[in-house]
Amino acid sequence: MFPPSFLWGTATAAYQIEGAAAEDGRTPSIWDTYARTPGKVRNGDTGDVATDHYHRWREDIALLADLGVGAYRFSLAWPRIQPTGRGPAVQKGLDFYRRLTDALLEHGIEPVATLYHWDLPQELEDAGGWPERVTAERFAEYAGMAAEALGDRVSTWTTLNEPWCSAFLGYASGVHAPGRTDPVAALRAAHHLNLAHGRAVQALRAALPPAAQVSVTLNVHHVRPRSQAAADVDAARRIDALANRVFTGPMLEGAYPEDLLRDTAALTDWSFVRDGDVRESHQRLDFLGVNYYTPTLVSGGAPSSDHGSDGHGASAHSPWPGADDVSFHRSPGARTAMDWAVDPSGLHELLVRLSGDFPRLPLVITENGAAFDDYVDPSGEVNDPDRIAYLRGHLAAVHSAMQAGADVRGYFLWSLLDNFEWGYGYSRRFGAVYVDYPTGTRIPKASARWYAQVARTGEVDA
């Protein structure tokens, strides 16, 4: 049994579900440009229509109400609100989110808004993107604008979702938008994402009521060495620095880790970090959002052709600057359609570690879930026992971590709907609700009914 105060929710992201890519003033994001580039996304899929949530949001909120969840985590589309990344807001874009949040509140569902889930306005990328300092300045302005417009409805805000993906998959390995392959640009992007987060927190707190909650969501990697040999342990340390501490250091502790600076010294002297930047990045948070899917297994001493892109796509370029001699390995166990190992123990260990490292900072699981090869059977049902088993195991891991002292306040299932899964297009299904893409028809899966029971009772069956 989870405590009655535990928050149950589900999550989505704007580019993955909204569609309406050119309606009501929205202009292209880096993902529009990337997806429309031949060869970048499987089957040439784009988010132009996605699940058409922009037009079918009432139907989707009804699905949320049927799930009985207490909260819905969604992202605001920056190019829908501020198309060029500068200047005044587009009221039609804000009105969409006003309607959405009003309807959520009418159903007793708490709106949880993420400011940035990877859809940078293309004009800002054309001006240099996240490797340039001006992007952090623009992001803070956008954050204040969104808070002023929606702060009377939305009381829980997240600045960034998974900045590791934005920086290192977007600018180092190139398997995410904007598709650049420059390791120094990736490190610069990581820093300016840290700075953008800190400035956005300040902008949010200036515009929101005092009781509002502000957070950031990190895909904290649970990195394991393949053995206890010194080279393997050091490889895990290096990847932990690049995956996790490059963000938790500035955001949560007020300093970049010294070992990260040493490990990347051959690439950059970090002179792009100006006096006061880290202090600005380090802002008080109400909780830390944690996304977890699978652990990371590494060894040292000999590079492999697998650069450890977390299954997001193959590239000749590594997302790990300065770690070319680290090898990545398949973790043992059953696997999802993303070829990720199913390992709830990694979530337990990660939560216990985070609670020890940051004992006064509550934790919320902001994404956890699995893709499987779902299909509609002849009776019209979508039975997904593998997903139910995955969720059961990971919720048990959350509960055991709480019993071990981790202060975990909530859990958001990824995802409400099958959707555009980035470089995989529509070939991977994470949703609790099946989407027939040609027609847009929604069919709740067996896992949706199972999760609804969990959300209602707080109890995970054995």
CSV table of C-alpha atoms in Angstrom, one decimal:
chain,number,residue,atom,x,y,z
A,1,MET,CA,0.0,0.0,0.0
A,2,PHE,CA,1.2,3.5,-0.9
A,3,PRO,CA,0.2,6.4,1.5
A,4,PRO,CA,-3.0,8.2,0.8
A,5,SER,CA,-1.0,11.4,0.0
A,6,PHE,CA,0.9,9.7,-2.8
A,7,LEU,CA,0.3,11.4,-6.2
A,8,TRP,CA,-0.7,9.1,-9.1
A,9,GLY,CA,-0.4,10.6,-12.6
A,10,THR,CA,0.5,10.0,-16.2
A,11,ALA,CA,2.5,12.1,-18.7
A,12,THR,CA,2.9,13.3,-22.3
A,13,ALA,CA,4.9,15.8,-24.3
A,14,ALA,CA,3.7,18.4,-26.7
A,15,TYR,CA,5.5,17.5,-29.9
A,16,GLN,CA,4.8,13.8,-29.4
A,17,ILE,CA,1.0,14.2,-29.2
A,18,GLU,CA,-0.3,17.6,-30.2
A,19,GLY,CA,0.0,17.8,-34.0
A,20,ALA,CA,-1.4,21.0,-35.5
A,21,ALA,CA,2.2,21.8,-36.4
A,22,ALA,CA,1.3,25.0,-38.4
A,23,GLU,CA,-2.0,26.1,-36.7
A,24,ASP,CA,-2.8,29.2,-34.7
A,25,GLY,CA,0.6,30.8,-35.2
A,26,ARG,CA,2.9,27.9,-34.3
A,27,THR,CA,6.2,27.9,-36.2
A,28,PRO,CA,8.7,25.0,-36.6
A,29,SER,CA,10.7,23.7,-33.7
A,30,ILE,CA,14.0,21.8,-34.1
A,31,TRP,CA,12.0,18.6,-34.0
A,32,ASP,CA,9.8,19.7,-36.9
A,33,THR,CA,13.0,20.4,-38.9
A,34,TYR,CA,14.8,17.2,-37.8
A,35,ALA,CA,11.8,14.9,-38.5
A,36,ARG,CA,11.3,16.3,-41.9
A,37,THR,CA,14.9,15.7,-42.9
A,38,PRO,CA,15.1,12.4,-44.9
A,39,GLY,CA,16.7,9.6,-43.0
A,40,LYS,CA,16.5,11.1,-39.5
A,41,VAL,CA,13.3,9.4,-38.3
A,42,ARG,CA,12.1,5.9,-38.9
A,43,ASN,CA,9.7,5.6,-41.8
A,44,GLY,CA,9.9,9.3,-42.4
A,45,ASP,CA,7.4,9.9,-39.6
A,46,THR,CA,6.9,13.4,-38.3
A,47,GLY,CA,4.9,15.1,-35.5
A,48,ASP,CA,2.8,17.1,-37.9
A,49,VAL,CA,-0.4,15.3,-36.8
A,50,ALA,CA,0.9,13.0,-34.0
A,51,THR,CA,-2.2,11.9,-32.0
A,52,ASP,CA,-4.0,15.1,-32.9
A,53,HIS,CA,-4.3,16.0,-29.3
A,54,TYR,CA,-4.6,19.7,-30.2
A,55,HIS,CA,-8.1,18.9,-31.6
A,56,ARG,CA,-9.0,15.8,-29.5
A,57,TRP,CA,-7.9,17.1,-26.1
A,58,ARG,CA,-11.4,16.8,-24.6
A,59,GLU,CA,-11.5,13.1,-25.5
A,60,ASP,CA,-8.0,12.7,-23.9
A,61,ILE,CA,-9.0,14.4,-20.7
A,62,ALA,CA,-12.0,12.0,-20.5
A,63,LEU,CA,-9.5,9.2,-20.7
A,64,LEU,CA,-7.6,10.7,-17.9
A,65,ALA,CA,-10.7,11.0,-15.8
A,66,ASP,CA,-11.5,7.4,-16.4
A,67,LEU,CA,-8.0,6.5,-15.2
A,68,GLY,CA,-8.8,8.3,-12.0
A,69,VAL,CA,-5.3,9.8,-11.7
A,70,GLY,CA,-4.7,12.8,-9.5
A,71,ALA,CA,-2.4,14.7,-11.9
A,72,TYR,CA,-1.4,15.0,-15.5
A,73,ARG,CA,2.1,16.0,-16.6
A,74,PHE,CA,2.2,17.7,-20.0
A,75,SER,CA,4.6,20.1,-21.7
A,76,LEU,CA,4.0,23.5,-23.2
A,77,ALA,CA,5.1,23.9,-26.8
A,78,TRP,CA,7.5,26.8,-26.8
A,79,PRO,CA,6.9,27.6,-30.6
A,80,ARG,CA,3.1,27.5,-30.0
A,81,ILE,CA,3.4,30.2,-27.3
A,82,GLN,CA,6.3,32.2,-28.5
A,83,PRO,CA,6.9,31.1,-32.1
A,84,THR,CA,10.3,32.7,-32.8
A,85,GLY,CA,11.6,32.4,-29.2
A,86,ARG,CA,11.4,36.1,-28.6
A,87,GLY,CA,8.7,38.8,-28.5
A,88,PRO,CA,5.2,38.7,-27.3
A,89,ALA,CA,3.1,35.5,-26.7
A,90,VAL,CA,0.6,34.2,-29.2
A,91,GLN,CA,-2.7,34.3,-27.4
A,92,LYS,CA,-4.2,31.4,-29.4
A,93,GLY,CA,-1.4,29.2,-28.2
A,94,LEU,CA,-1.9,30.3,-24.6
A,95,ASP,CA,-5.7,29.8,-25.0
A,96,PHE,CA,-5.2,26.2,-25.9
A,97,TYR,CA,-3.4,25.5,-22.6
A,98,ARG,CA,-5.9,27.6,-20.7
A,99,ARG,CA,-8.7,25.4,-22.0
A,100,LEU,CA,-6.7,22.3,-21.3
A,101,THR,CA,-5.9,23.2,-17.7
A,102,ASP,CA,-9.4,24.5,-17.0
A,103,ALA,CA,-10.8,21.1,-18.1
A,104,LEU,CA,-8.3,19.2,-16.0
A,105,LEU,CA,-9.2,21.2,-12.9
A,106,GLU,CA,-12.9,20.6,-13.6
A,107,HIS,CA,-12.2,16.9,-13.4
A,108,GLY,CA,-10.2,17.2,-10.2
A,109,ILE,CA,-6.9,16.5,-12.0
A,110,GLU,CA,-3.9,18.6,-11.1
A,111,PRO,CA,-2.1,20.1,-14.1
A,112,VAL,CA,1.7,19.7,-14.0
A,113,ALA,CA,3.3,21.8,-16.7
A,114,THR,CA,6.8,21.3,-18.2
A,115,LEU,CA,8.2,24.3,-19.9
A,116,TYR,CA,10.6,22.5,-22.2
A,117,HIS,CA,10.4,19.0,-23.6
A,118,TRP,CA,12.9,19.4,-26.5
A,119,ASP,CA,10.9,21.6,-28.9
A,120,LEU,CA,13.3,24.6,-29.2
A,121,PRO,CA,11.9,27.2,-31.7
A,122,GLN,CA,13.9,26.7,-34.9
A,123,GLU,CA,14.8,30.4,-35.1
A,124,LEU,CA,16.7,30.1,-31.8
A,125,GLU,CA,18.6,27.1,-33.2
A,126,ASP,CA,19.4,29.1,-36.3
A,127,ALA,CA,21.0,31.7,-34.0
A,128,GLY,CA,23.1,29.0,-32.3
A,129,GLY,CA,20.8,27.0,-30.1
A,130,TRP,CA,21.6,25.7,-26.7
A,131,PRO,CA,25.4,26.0,-27.1
A,132,GLU,CA,24.8,29.8,-27.1
A,133,ARG,CA,24.2,31.8,-24.0
A,134,VAL,CA,21.4,33.9,-25.5
A,135,THR,CA,19.1,30.8,-25.6
A,136,ALA,CA,19.2,30.7,-21.8
A,137,GLU,CA,18.2,34.3,-21.7
A,138,ARG,CA,15.3,33.7,-24.1
A,139,PHE,CA,14.2,30.7,-22.1
A,140,ALA,CA,13.9,32.7,-18.9
A,141,GLU,CA,11.7,35.3,-20.7
A,142,TYR,CA,9.5,32.5,-22.0
A,143,ALA,CA,9.2,31.0,-18.5
A,144,GLY,CA,8.0,34.2,-17.1
A,145,MET,CA,5.5,34.7,-19.9
A,146,ALA,CA,4.0,31.2,-19.4
A,147,ALA,CA,3.8,31.7,-15.6
A,148,GLU,CA,2.1,35.0,-16.0
A,149,ALA,CA,-0.5,33.5,-18.3
A,150,LEU,CA,-1.1,30.2,-16.6
A,151,GLY,CA,0.0,30.7,-13.0
A,152,ASP,CA,-3.6,31.1,-11.8
A,153,ARG,CA,-4.4,27.6,-13.0
A,154,VAL,CA,-1.1,25.7,-12.8
A,155,SER,CA,0.5,25.4,-9.4
A,156,THR,CA,3.2,22.8,-10.3
A,157,TRP,CA,5.9,23.6,-12.8
A,158,THR,CA,9.0,21.8,-14.3
A,159,THR,CA,11.6,23.8,-16.1
A,160,LEU,CA,13.4,21.2,-18.3
A,161,ASN,CA,12.7,17.6,-19.2
A,162,GLU,CA,15.9,15.4,-19.5
A,163,PRO,CA,18.4,18.1,-20.4
A,164,TRP,CA,21.0,15.2,-20.9
A,165,CYS,CA,19.0,14.3,-24.1
A,166,SER,CA,18.8,17.9,-25.2
A,167,ALA,CA,22.6,18.4,-24.8
A,168,PHE,CA,24.2,15.1,-25.6
A,169,LEU,CA,21.8,13.4,-28.0
A,170,GLY,CA,21.1,16.7,-29.8
A,171,TYR,CA,24.6,18.1,-30.1
A,172,ALA,CA,27.0,15.2,-29.6
A,173,SER,CA,25.7,12.0,-31.1
A,174,GLY,CA,23.1,13.8,-33.3
A,175,VAL,CA,20.4,11.2,-32.9
A,176,HIS,CA,18.0,13.8,-31.6
A,177,ALA,CA,17.2,17.3,-32.9
A,178,PRO,CA,18.9,19.4,-34.0
A,179,GLY,CA,21.2,16.5,-35.1
A,180,ARG,CA,24.6,18.1,-34.5
A,181,THR,CA,27.8,16.1,-33.7
A,182,ASP,CA,30.1,18.4,-31.9
A,183,PRO,CA,31.2,17.3,-28.4
A,184,VAL,CA,32.3,20.8,-27.2
A,185,ALA,CA,28.9,22.2,-28.4
A,186,ALA,CA,27.2,19.5,-26.3
A,187,LEU,CA,29.1,20.6,-23.2
A,188,ARG,CA,28.3,24.2,-23.9
A,189,ALA,CA,24.7,23.2,-24.3
A,190,ALA,CA,24.7,21.4,-21.0
A,191,HIS,CA,25.9,24.5,-19.3
A,192,HIS,CA,23.4,26.8,-20.9
A,193,LEU,CA,20.6,24.4,-20.0
A,194,ASN,CA,21.8,24.6,-16.4
A,195,LEU,CA,21.8,28.4,-16.6
A,196,ALA,CA,18.4,28.4,-18.4
A,197,HIS,CA,17.0,26.2,-15.6
A,198,GLY,CA,18.2,28.6,-12.9
A,199,ARG,CA,17.0,31.7,-14.6
A,200,ALA,CA,13.6,30.1,-15.3
A,201,VAL,CA,13.2,29.1,-11.7
A,202,GLN,CA,13.7,32.8,-10.7
A,203,ALA,CA,11.3,33.9,-13.4
A,204,LEU,CA,8.7,31.4,-12.3
A,205,ARG,CA,9.0,32.3,-8.6
A,206,ALA,CA,8.6,36.0,-9.5
A,207,ALA,CA,5.4,35.4,-11.3
A,208,LEU,CA,3.7,32.5,-9.4
A,209,PRO,CA,2.0,32.5,-6.0
A,210,PRO,CA,4.2,31.6,-3.1
A,211,ALA,CA,2.6,28.1,-2.7
A,212,ALA,CA,3.5,27.1,-6.3
A,213,GLN,CA,5.9,24.2,-6.7
A,214,VAL,CA,8.9,24.3,-9.0
A,215,SER,CA,11.1,21.4,-10.1
A,216,VAL,CA,13.3,20.0,-12.8
A,217,THR,CA,13.1,16.5,-14.4
A,218,LEU,CA,16.4,14.6,-15.0
A,219,ASN,CA,16.8,11.2,-16.6
A,220,VAL,CA,19.2,10.2,-13.8
A,221,HIS,CA,21.2,7.3,-15.2
A,222,HIS,CA,21.8,4.4,-12.8
A,223,VAL,CA,25.3,3.5,-13.9
A,224,ARG,CA,26.8,0.2,-12.9
A,225,PRO,CA,30.4,-1.0,-13.5
A,226,ARG,CA,30.6,-4.4,-15.3
A,227,SER,CA,33.0,-5.6,-12.6
A,228,GLN,CA,34.8,-4.2,-9.6
A,229,ALA,CA,38.1,-3.9,-11.6
A,230,ALA,CA,39.5,-0.4,-11.2
A,231,ALA,CA,39.0,0.4,-14.9
A,232,ASP,CA,35.4,-0.5,-14.8
A,233,VAL,CA,34.7,1.4,-11.6
A,234,ASP,CA,36.4,4.5,-13.1
A,235,ALA,CA,34.3,4.1,-16.3
A,236,ALA,CA,31.2,4.2,-14.2
A,237,ARG,CA,32.4,7.3,-12.4
A,238,ARG,CA,33.1,9.1,-15.7
A,239,ILE,CA,29.7,8.3,-17.2
A,240,ASP,CA,28.0,9.2,-13.9
A,241,ALA,CA,29.7,12.6,-14.2
A,242,LEU,CA,28.6,13.1,-17.8
A,243,ALA,CA,25.1,11.7,-17.3
A,244,ASN,CA,24.1,13.0,-13.9
A,245,ARG,CA,26.5,15.2,-12.0
A,246,VAL,CA,26.9,17.6,-14.9
A,247,PHE,CA,23.4,18.7,-14.0
A,248,THR,CA,22.9,17.8,-10.3
A,249,GLY,CA,26.2,19.5,-9.5
A,250,PRO,CA,25.2,23.0,-10.6
A,251,MET,CA,21.5,22.7,-10.1
A,252,LEU,CA,21.5,21.0,-6.7
A,253,GLU,CA,24.9,21.6,-5.2
A,254,GLY,CA,26.1,24.9,-6.8
A,255,ALA,CA,29.3,23.5,-8.4
A,256,TYR,CA,30.5,21.5,-11.4
A,257,PRO,CA,32.2,18.3,-10.3
A,258,GLU,CA,36.0,18.6,-10.4
A,259,ASP,CA,36.4,15.1,-12.0
A,260,LEU,CA,34.1,16.1,-14.9
A,261,LEU,CA,36.2,19.2,-15.6
A,262,ARG,CA,39.4,17.0,-15.6
A,263,ASP,CA,37.8,14.3,-17.7
A,264,THR,CA,36.9,16.8,-20.4
A,265,ALA,CA,39.9,19.1,-20.2
A,266,ALA,CA,41.3,17.9,-23.5
A,267,LEU,CA,38.2,19.1,-25.2
A,268,THR,CA,37.5,22.5,-23.4
A,269,ASP,CA,38.6,24.7,-20.6
A,270,TRP,CA,35.0,25.5,-19.7
A,271,SER,CA,35.7,29.2,-20.3
A,272,PHE,CA,32.0,29.5,-21.4
A,273,VAL,CA,31.1,29.3,-17.7
A,274,ARG,CA,31.0,32.9,-16.5
A,275,ASP,CA,31.3,34.2,-12.9
A,276,GLY,CA,27.9,33.8,-11.2
A,277,ASP,CA,26.5,31.3,-13.7
A,278,VAL,CA,26.6,28.3,-11.3
A,279,ARG,CA,25.2,30.4,-8.5
A,280,GLU,CA,22.3,31.3,-10.8
A,281,SER,CA,21.9,27.6,-11.8
A,282,HIS,CA,21.6,26.6,-8.1
A,283,GLN,CA,18.0,27.5,-7.1
A,284,ARG,CA,15.7,26.1,-4.4
A,285,LEU,CA,13.5,23.4,-5.8
A,286,ASP,CA,10.4,21.8,-4.2
A,287,PHE,CA,11.1,18.4,-5.6
A,288,LEU,CA,13.3,16.6,-8.1
A,289,GLY,CA,11.6,14.8,-11.0
A,290,VAL,CA,13.2,11.5,-11.8
A,291,ASN,CA,12.8,9.6,-15.1
A,292,TYR,CA,13.9,6.0,-15.1
A,293,TYR,CA,13.6,3.1,-17.7
A,294,THR,CA,16.7,0.9,-17.5
A,295,PRO,CA,20.2,0.8,-15.9
A,296,THR,CA,23.5,1.6,-17.7
A,297,LEU,CA,26.3,-1.0,-17.7
A,298,VAL,CA,29.8,0.1,-18.5
A,299,SER,CA,33.4,-1.1,-18.5
A,300,GLY,CA,36.7,0.7,-19.1
A,301,GLY,CA,39.8,0.3,-21.2
A,302,ALA,CA,38.5,-0.6,-24.6
A,303,PRO,CA,35.9,1.3,-26.6
A,304,SER,CA,33.0,-0.4,-28.3
A,305,SER,CA,30.9,0.4,-31.4
A,306,ASP,CA,27.9,0.9,-29.1
A,307,HIS,CA,28.2,4.4,-27.8
A,308,GLY,CA,25.5,4.0,-25.2
A,309,SER,CA,22.9,6.3,-26.7
A,310,ASP,CA,20.3,4.8,-24.3
A,311,GLY,CA,18.6,3.1,-27.2
A,312,HIS,CA,17.6,6.3,-28.8
A,313,GLY,CA,19.4,5.6,-32.1
A,314,ALA,CA,22.7,4.5,-33.6
A,315,SER,CA,25.4,7.0,-34.5
A,316,ALA,CA,29.0,7.0,-35.4
A,317,HIS,CA,29.4,9.8,-32.9
A,318,SER,CA,29.4,9.3,-29.1
A,319,PRO,CA,27.1,11.2,-26.8
A,320,TRP,CA,29.8,11.0,-24.1
A,321,PRO,CA,32.5,13.7,-24.6
A,322,GLY,CA,35.9,12.7,-23.3
A,323,ALA,CA,34.8,9.1,-22.6
A,324,ASP,CA,35.8,7.3,-25.9
A,325,ASP,CA,37.5,4.4,-24.0
A,326,VAL,CA,34.3,3.5,-22.1
A,327,SER,CA,32.4,0.5,-23.4
A,328,PHE,CA,28.6,0.0,-22.9
A,329,HIS,CA,27.1,-3.4,-22.4
A,330,ARG,CA,23.6,-5.0,-22.5
A,331,SER,CA,22.2,-5.4,-19.0
A,332,PRO,CA,20.8,-8.9,-18.4
A,333,GLY,CA,17.2,-9.7,-18.2
A,334,ALA,CA,14.0,-9.5,-20.3
A,335,ARG,CA,13.8,-6.6,-22.8
A,336,THR,CA,11.3,-4.1,-24.0
A,337,ALA,CA,10.6,-3.1,-27.6
A,338,MET,CA,13.2,-0.4,-27.1
A,339,ASP,CA,15.7,-3.2,-26.4
A,340,TRP,CA,16.0,-1.9,-22.8
A,341,ALA,CA,16.6,-4.4,-20.0
A,342,VAL,CA,13.7,-4.7,-17.5
A,343,ASP,CA,15.4,-4.1,-14.1
A,344,PRO,CA,13.3,-2.6,-11.3
A,345,SER,CA,16.2,-3.0,-8.9
A,346,GLY,CA,17.9,-0.2,-10.7
A,347,LEU,CA,15.1,2.2,-9.8
A,348,HIS,CA,15.2,1.1,-6.1
A,349,GLU,CA,18.9,1.7,-6.0
A,350,LEU,CA,18.7,5.0,-7.8
A,351,LEU,CA,16.0,6.4,-5.5
A,352,VAL,CA,18.0,5.3,-2.4
A,353,ARG,CA,21.1,7.0,-3.8
A,354,LEU,CA,19.3,10.2,-4.6
A,355,SER,CA,17.7,10.4,-1.2
A,356,GLY,CA,21.1,9.9,0.4
A,357,ASP,CA,22.8,12.5,-1.8
A,358,PHE,CA,20.0,15.1,-1.4
A,359,PRO,CA,18.2,14.2,1.8
A,360,ARG,CA,16.0,17.3,2.0
A,361,LEU,CA,14.8,17.2,-1.6
A,362,PRO,CA,11.6,15.1,-2.2
A,363,LEU,CA,11.5,12.9,-5.3
A,364,VAL,CA,8.7,12.3,-7.8
A,365,ILE,CA,8.9,9.7,-10.5
A,366,THR,CA,8.0,11.8,-13.5
A,367,GLU,CA,8.4,9.1,-16.1
A,368,ASN,CA,8.5,5.3,-16.0
A,369,GLY,CA,7.0,2.9,-18.4
A,370,ALA,CA,7.8,0.5,-21.3
A,371,ALA,CA,7.2,0.1,-25.0
A,372,PHE,CA,5.9,-3.3,-26.2
A,373,ASP,CA,4.6,-4.5,-29.6
A,374,ASP,CA,0.9,-3.9,-28.8
A,375,TYR,CA,-1.9,-4.8,-31.2
A,376,VAL,CA,-5.7,-4.9,-31.2
A,377,ASP,CA,-7.0,-8.5,-31.0
A,378,PRO,CA,-10.0,-9.8,-32.8
A,379,SER,CA,-12.3,-8.8,-29.9
A,380,GLY,CA,-11.1,-5.2,-30.1
A,381,GLU,CA,-9.1,-5.4,-26.9
A,382,VAL,CA,-5.4,-4.6,-26.4
A,383,ASN,CA,-3.9,-6.9,-23.8
A,384,ASP,CA,-0.5,-6.0,-22.6
A,385,PRO,CA,0.5,-8.3,-19.8
A,386,ASP,CA,4.2,-7.5,-20.2
A,387,ARG,CA,3.6,-3.8,-19.5
A,388,ILE,CA,1.5,-4.7,-16.4
A,389,ALA,CA,4.4,-6.9,-15.2
A,390,TYR,CA,6.8,-4.0,-15.8
A,391,LEU,CA,4.8,-1.5,-13.9
A,392,ARG,CA,4.1,-3.9,-11.1
A,393,GLY,CA,7.8,-4.6,-10.6
A,394,HIS,CA,8.8,-0.9,-10.8
A,395,LEU,CA,6.1,0.3,-8.4
A,396,ALA,CA,7.2,-2.4,-6.0
A,397,ALA,CA,10.8,-1.0,-6.3
A,398,VAL,CA,9.4,2.5,-5.6
A,399,HIS,CA,7.6,1.2,-2.5
A,400,SER,CA,10.7,-0.7,-1.2
A,401,ALA,CA,12.8,2.5,-1.7
A,402,MET,CA,10.3,4.4,0.3
A,403,GLN,CA,10.5,1.8,3.1
A,404,ALA,CA,14.3,2.3,2.9
A,405,GLY,CA,13.9,6.0,3.6
A,406,ALA,CA,13.5,7.6,0.2
A,407,ASP,CA,11.1,10.5,0.2
A,408,VAL,CA,9.1,9.7,-3.0
A,409,ARG,CA,5.9,11.7,-3.3
A,410,GLY,CA,4.4,10.6,-6.6
A,411,TYR,CA,4.6,8.5,-9.8
A,412,PHE,CA,3.7,9.4,-13.4
A,413,LEU,CA,3.2,6.6,-15.9
A,414,TRP,CA,4.8,7.2,-19.3
A,415,SER,CA,2.7,7.6,-21.3
A,416,LEU,CA,-1.0,8.3,-21.4
A,417,LEU,CA,-1.1,7.7,-25.2
A,418,ASP,CA,0.9,5.9,-27.8
A,419,ASN,CA,2.7,8.7,-29.7
A,420,PHE,CA,5.6,9.9,-31.8
A,421,GLU,CA,8.6,8.3,-30.2
A,422,TRP,CA,11.3,10.6,-31.5
A,423,GLY,CA,13.8,8.9,-33.8
A,424,TYR,CA,11.6,5.8,-33.8
A,425,GLY,CA,8.6,7.6,-35.1
A,426,TYR,CA,5.3,5.7,-34.6
A,427,SER,CA,7.0,2.3,-34.4
A,428,ARG,CA,7.2,2.2,-30.6
A,429,ARG,CA,4.2,2.2,-28.3
A,430,PHE,CA,4.5,3.4,-24.7
A,431,GLY,CA,0.9,4.3,-24.1
A,432,ALA,CA,-1.6,3.0,-21.6
A,433,VAL,CA,-4.0,3.9,-24.4
A,434,TYR,CA,-3.6,2.5,-27.8
A,435,VAL,CA,-3.8,4.9,-30.7
A,436,ASP,CA,-4.8,3.8,-34.2
A,437,TYR,CA,-2.8,6.4,-36.1
A,438,PRO,CA,-4.8,6.5,-39.4
A,439,THR,CA,-8.1,7.1,-37.6
A,440,GLY,CA,-7.0,8.6,-34.3
A,441,THR,CA,-9.1,6.1,-32.4
A,442,ARG,CA,-8.2,5.6,-28.8
A,443,ILE,CA,-8.4,2.2,-27.1
A,444,PRO,CA,-7.5,1.8,-23.4
A,445,LYS,CA,-5.2,-1.2,-22.9
A,446,ALA,CA,-5.4,-3.7,-20.2
A,447,SER,CA,-2.6,-1.8,-18.4
A,448,ALA,CA,-4.8,1.3,-18.3
A,449,ARG,CA,-7.5,-0.6,-16.4
A,450,TRP,CA,-4.8,-2.1,-14.1
A,451,TYR,CA,-3.2,1.3,-13.4
A,452,ALA,CA,-6.6,2.9,-12.8
A,453,GLN,CA,-7.1,0.4,-10.0
A,454,VAL,CA,-3.7,1.2,-8.5
A,455,ALA,CA,-4.5,5.0,-8.7
A,456,ARG,CA,-7.9,4.5,-7.0
A,457,THR,CA,-6.7,2.2,-4.2
A,458,GLY,CA,-3.0,3.0,-3.8
A,459,GLU,CA,-2.4,-0.8,-3.7
A,460,VAL,CA,-0.2,-2.8,-6.1
A,461,ASP,CA,-1.3,-6.4,-6.4
A,462,ALA,CA,1.3,-9.0,-5.6
